[in-house]
């Protein structure tokens, strides 16, 4: 197994197709197909399965990529360090998170106090399923997610199967988000059933992903909405809520300057402390100084 083989496998996984990967790697398709077959034979697993749309990673393939991706990243950093005359590599930190404005706030604060001459920071705002996959595959050292009372058993089982651990930061009462001019904004708290007449705005996920990975809190007494608006971008969500009578469900934490103007939140009655906000990492991986610093900032901003 060579670094080149691993890089080609990673590119195929990124493209989701061997034929597409040939165009970015500038190699012939028979050569790439043969390389995959040879590597699979060497390590004794099937990395990809073929579909009508291209290829998909098998369970063993996902696990394999989770191990080799950090090797490639470390290999590149070592090469970069010595090609630069032995200069020490800068600070590196990557976090994947569900779409929370207080995480952006914490990230900006972290960068603002960074004094290193060289650093590389990543923040990826994605759905819960992708957060878990990013940490599992080694794309991010840290993930920020929430677990609700209804999804806790399922999510923790998924995390355990991927060698990840969940660290709770704070338990929060889920809230309804809407514009300050919304008819329900005069309430101090709301029953979730009272929101039925209004459009429900949610982040769109792949149809194959379980409802347990939903960006919005799953509530036992929530009646499926008749009016639903699907989005993928947090800024679009905030603008929609500020300028319409739509609503969404989440943590209710809206730090000044990091959430859209004109948005407010009200706690949902009967669901006190049902959200458990926390962070995930690989089991056995020691938290770096940057990771610990970031978690401290997130905790402080939640408080």
XYZ file of C-alpha atoms in Angstrom:
303
model
C 0.000 0.000 0.000
C 1.428 3.385 -1.044
C 0.524 6.992 -0.312
C -0.399 7.414 -3.972
C -2.882 4.538 -3.769
C -4.448 6.066 -0.674
C -4.722 9.475 -2.359
C -6.462 7.900 -5.348
C -8.896 6.031 -3.091
C -9.704 9.265 -1.239
C -10.360 11.064 -4.530
C -12.667 8.283 -5.755
C -14.592 8.490 -2.468
C -14.845 12.280 -2.823
C -16.094 12.072 -6.408
C -18.374 9.090 -5.809
C -17.322 7.715 -9.168
C -14.197 6.157 -10.662
C -14.838 7.805 -14.022
C -15.149 11.252 -12.425
C -11.982 10.662 -10.399
C -10.037 9.880 -13.589
C -10.727 13.421 -14.819
C -9.319 15.060 -11.674
C -6.401 12.634 -11.338
C -5.571 12.585 -15.064
C -5.230 8.793 -15.203
C -6.979 6.173 -17.309
C -10.066 4.451 -15.910
C -8.707 0.883 -16.373
C -5.607 1.859 -14.379
C -7.682 3.333 -11.538
C -10.044 0.352 -11.445
C -7.050 -1.985 -11.328
C -5.476 0.058 -8.526
C -8.637 -0.257 -6.426
C -8.805 -4.003 -7.039
C -5.132 -4.478 -6.157
C -5.434 -2.503 -2.925
C -8.593 -4.346 -1.913
C -6.789 -7.621 -2.503
C -3.796 -6.473 -0.463
C -5.741 -5.400 2.625
C -8.438 -8.058 2.327
C -11.568 -5.881 2.271
C -13.955 -4.442 -0.304
C -13.617 -0.648 -0.221
C -16.321 0.273 -2.743
C -19.548 -1.175 -4.069
C -20.696 -0.224 -7.566
C -24.083 1.462 -8.031
C -25.985 2.935 -10.965
C -24.651 6.351 -9.933
C -21.019 5.348 -9.438
C -19.461 3.823 -6.324
C -20.216 3.926 -2.607
C -18.010 3.170 0.360
C -18.690 -0.075 2.175
C -18.701 -0.162 5.967
C -15.146 -1.527 5.871
C -14.239 1.141 3.316
C -15.432 3.951 5.603
C -13.441 2.480 8.455
C -10.359 2.192 6.221
C -10.622 5.852 5.154
C -10.978 6.875 8.786
C -7.557 5.358 9.459
C -5.683 6.449 6.330
C -6.957 10.022 5.931
C -4.996 11.270 8.982
C -1.897 9.498 7.599
C -2.106 11.490 4.381
C -2.662 14.743 6.263
C 0.322 14.029 8.524
C 2.446 13.015 5.522
C 1.660 16.316 3.806
C 2.466 18.315 6.932
C 5.833 16.565 7.323
C 6.720 17.230 3.687
C 5.645 20.844 4.012
C 7.696 21.292 7.171
C 10.946 20.000 5.686
C 10.459 21.593 2.276
C 10.183 24.864 4.193
C 13.625 24.360 5.716
C 12.524 22.542 8.836
C 10.211 25.269 10.074
C 7.834 23.986 12.728
C 4.298 23.432 11.396
C 1.686 25.938 12.487
C -1.412 25.338 14.585
C -4.060 23.104 13.006
C -7.649 22.768 14.144
C -10.788 21.505 12.419
C -14.297 21.397 13.845
C -17.522 20.172 12.279
C -20.715 21.478 13.802
C -24.422 21.642 13.411
C -25.623 25.077 12.369
C -25.315 27.060 15.609
C -24.434 30.797 15.703
C -22.774 30.432 19.130
C -20.271 27.996 17.584
C -19.356 30.598 14.971
C -18.946 33.087 17.816
C -16.594 30.721 19.657
C -14.609 30.029 16.471
C -14.142 33.743 15.747
C -12.983 34.329 19.332
C -10.510 31.455 19.045
C -8.971 32.876 15.873
C -8.929 36.381 17.340
C -6.574 35.322 20.125
C -4.298 33.147 17.996
C -0.739 34.478 18.077
C 1.000 31.810 15.966
C 2.727 32.961 12.784
C 1.199 30.056 10.914
C -2.099 28.260 11.417
C -4.790 26.383 9.547
C -8.328 26.386 10.937
C -11.433 24.721 9.495
C -15.082 25.122 10.491
C -17.695 23.032 8.716
C -21.400 23.786 9.287
C -23.235 20.620 8.286
C -26.010 18.289 9.447
C -25.537 15.944 12.393
C -24.857 12.883 10.232
C -22.044 14.690 8.417
C -20.596 15.986 11.717
C -20.312 12.412 12.964
C -18.820 11.217 9.675
C -16.285 14.063 9.612
C -14.945 13.151 13.058
C -15.054 9.439 12.268
C -13.169 9.917 8.988
C -10.596 12.248 10.579
C -11.591 15.388 8.649
C -12.271 17.139 11.955
C -10.789 16.581 15.396
C -13.937 17.805 17.102
C -17.673 17.759 16.410
C -20.522 19.730 18.017
C -23.943 18.059 18.116
C -27.000 17.748 20.328
C -28.790 14.673 21.604
C -32.445 14.738 22.632
C -34.253 12.432 25.023
C -35.910 10.688 22.066
C -32.712 10.186 20.032
C -30.115 9.621 22.765
C -30.084 5.817 22.671
C -29.844 5.681 18.870
C -27.186 8.408 18.494
C -24.976 7.004 21.248
C -25.180 3.576 19.631
C -24.060 5.100 16.317
C -21.203 6.940 18.041
C -20.098 3.770 19.818
C -20.045 1.799 16.565
C -17.698 4.412 15.058
C -15.367 4.635 18.055
C -16.555 8.113 19.051
C -17.482 9.506 22.466
C -19.961 12.229 23.450
C -19.161 14.825 26.131
C -22.153 16.787 27.385
C -21.711 20.545 27.843
C -25.180 21.655 28.927
C -28.800 20.554 29.002
C -31.125 23.043 27.351
C -34.865 23.428 26.927
C -35.661 23.363 23.185
C -37.126 26.567 21.798
C -39.162 27.782 18.869
C -37.430 30.352 16.638
C -39.454 32.978 14.788
C -39.394 36.646 13.834
C -39.952 39.336 16.439
C -43.172 40.319 14.649
C -44.544 36.764 14.682
C -48.054 36.385 16.175
C -46.601 34.060 18.861
C -43.746 36.391 19.832
C -45.822 37.988 22.596
C -45.843 34.665 24.491
C -43.246 33.884 27.166
C -43.443 30.186 26.228
C -45.386 28.108 23.689
C -47.007 24.733 23.359
C -45.626 23.061 20.261
C -49.154 22.280 19.070
C -49.899 26.012 18.874
C -47.400 26.311 16.013
C -49.358 23.991 13.707
C -50.934 26.789 11.587
C -47.545 28.267 10.683
C -44.941 27.090 8.120
C -42.235 24.875 9.612
C -38.711 25.633 8.316
C -36.189 22.792 8.518
C -32.751 21.981 7.173
C -32.877 19.535 4.284
C -31.162 16.170 4.641
C -30.703 13.215 2.298
C -33.817 11.014 2.243
C -31.708 8.013 3.265
C -30.673 9.639 6.568
C -32.666 8.710 9.666
C -34.943 11.269 11.321
C -32.820 10.776 14.450
C -30.092 12.823 12.725
C -32.467 15.746 12.199
C -31.072 19.231 12.699
C -34.245 20.109 14.589
C -35.149 18.603 17.972
C -37.405 15.545 17.706
C -40.339 16.004 20.122
C -42.766 13.251 21.116
C -45.831 15.520 20.799
C -44.887 17.268 17.544
C -47.587 16.846 14.907
C -46.144 16.700 11.361
C -46.543 20.145 9.799
C -48.759 20.634 6.748
C -46.637 23.568 5.578
C -42.909 22.774 5.348
C -40.030 24.841 3.943
C -36.696 23.056 3.331
C -33.372 24.933 3.395
C -29.675 24.096 3.487
C -28.106 27.380 4.609
C -28.233 28.941 8.101
C -28.211 32.537 6.821
C -31.162 31.756 4.554
C -32.983 30.197 7.509
C -32.454 33.288 9.670
C -33.624 35.647 6.904
C -36.696 33.529 6.263
C -37.697 33.527 9.928
C -37.090 37.273 10.275
C -39.272 38.155 7.275
C -42.124 35.640 7.382
C -44.391 33.807 9.816
C -42.350 30.590 9.509
C -40.741 28.995 12.567
C -38.109 26.410 13.418
C -37.006 24.480 16.506
C -33.576 24.552 18.152
C -31.488 25.565 21.139
C -32.802 29.110 21.384
C -29.282 30.503 21.858
C -28.964 33.668 19.767
C -25.719 35.535 20.566
C -25.855 39.238 19.628
C -24.029 39.927 16.393
C -23.976 36.275 15.334
C -27.686 35.695 14.737
C -29.851 37.634 12.290
C -31.580 40.766 13.555
C -35.290 40.395 14.125
C -35.138 36.787 15.371
C -36.332 35.705 18.803
C -36.942 32.395 20.570
C -39.415 31.037 23.123
C -39.091 27.844 25.220
C -41.385 24.938 24.418
C -43.571 23.938 27.357
C -43.357 20.351 28.572
C -39.832 19.736 27.221
C -37.585 21.184 29.903
C -33.886 20.273 29.553
C -34.510 17.749 26.730
C -31.577 18.943 24.577
C -28.090 17.817 25.513
C -25.507 19.945 23.705
C -22.032 18.484 23.583
C -18.908 17.627 21.637
C -17.593 14.414 20.138
C -14.128 13.078 19.414
C -12.464 9.753 18.762
C -12.184 7.400 21.706
C -8.614 7.361 23.019
C -7.579 10.542 21.219
C -6.204 13.083 23.657
C -7.742 16.541 23.421
C -5.217 19.074 22.137
C -4.743 22.479 23.743
C -6.673 24.113 20.899
C -9.545 21.638 21.228
C -9.763 22.251 24.981
C -9.653 26.012 24.457
C -12.450 25.846 21.904
C -14.657 23.725 24.180
C -14.112 26.217 27.021
C -15.234 29.066 24.760
C -18.309 27.165 23.576
C -19.245 26.379 27.183
C -18.845 30.018 28.212
C -20.909 31.292 25.284
C -23.708 28.815 25.977
C -23.807 29.997 29.577
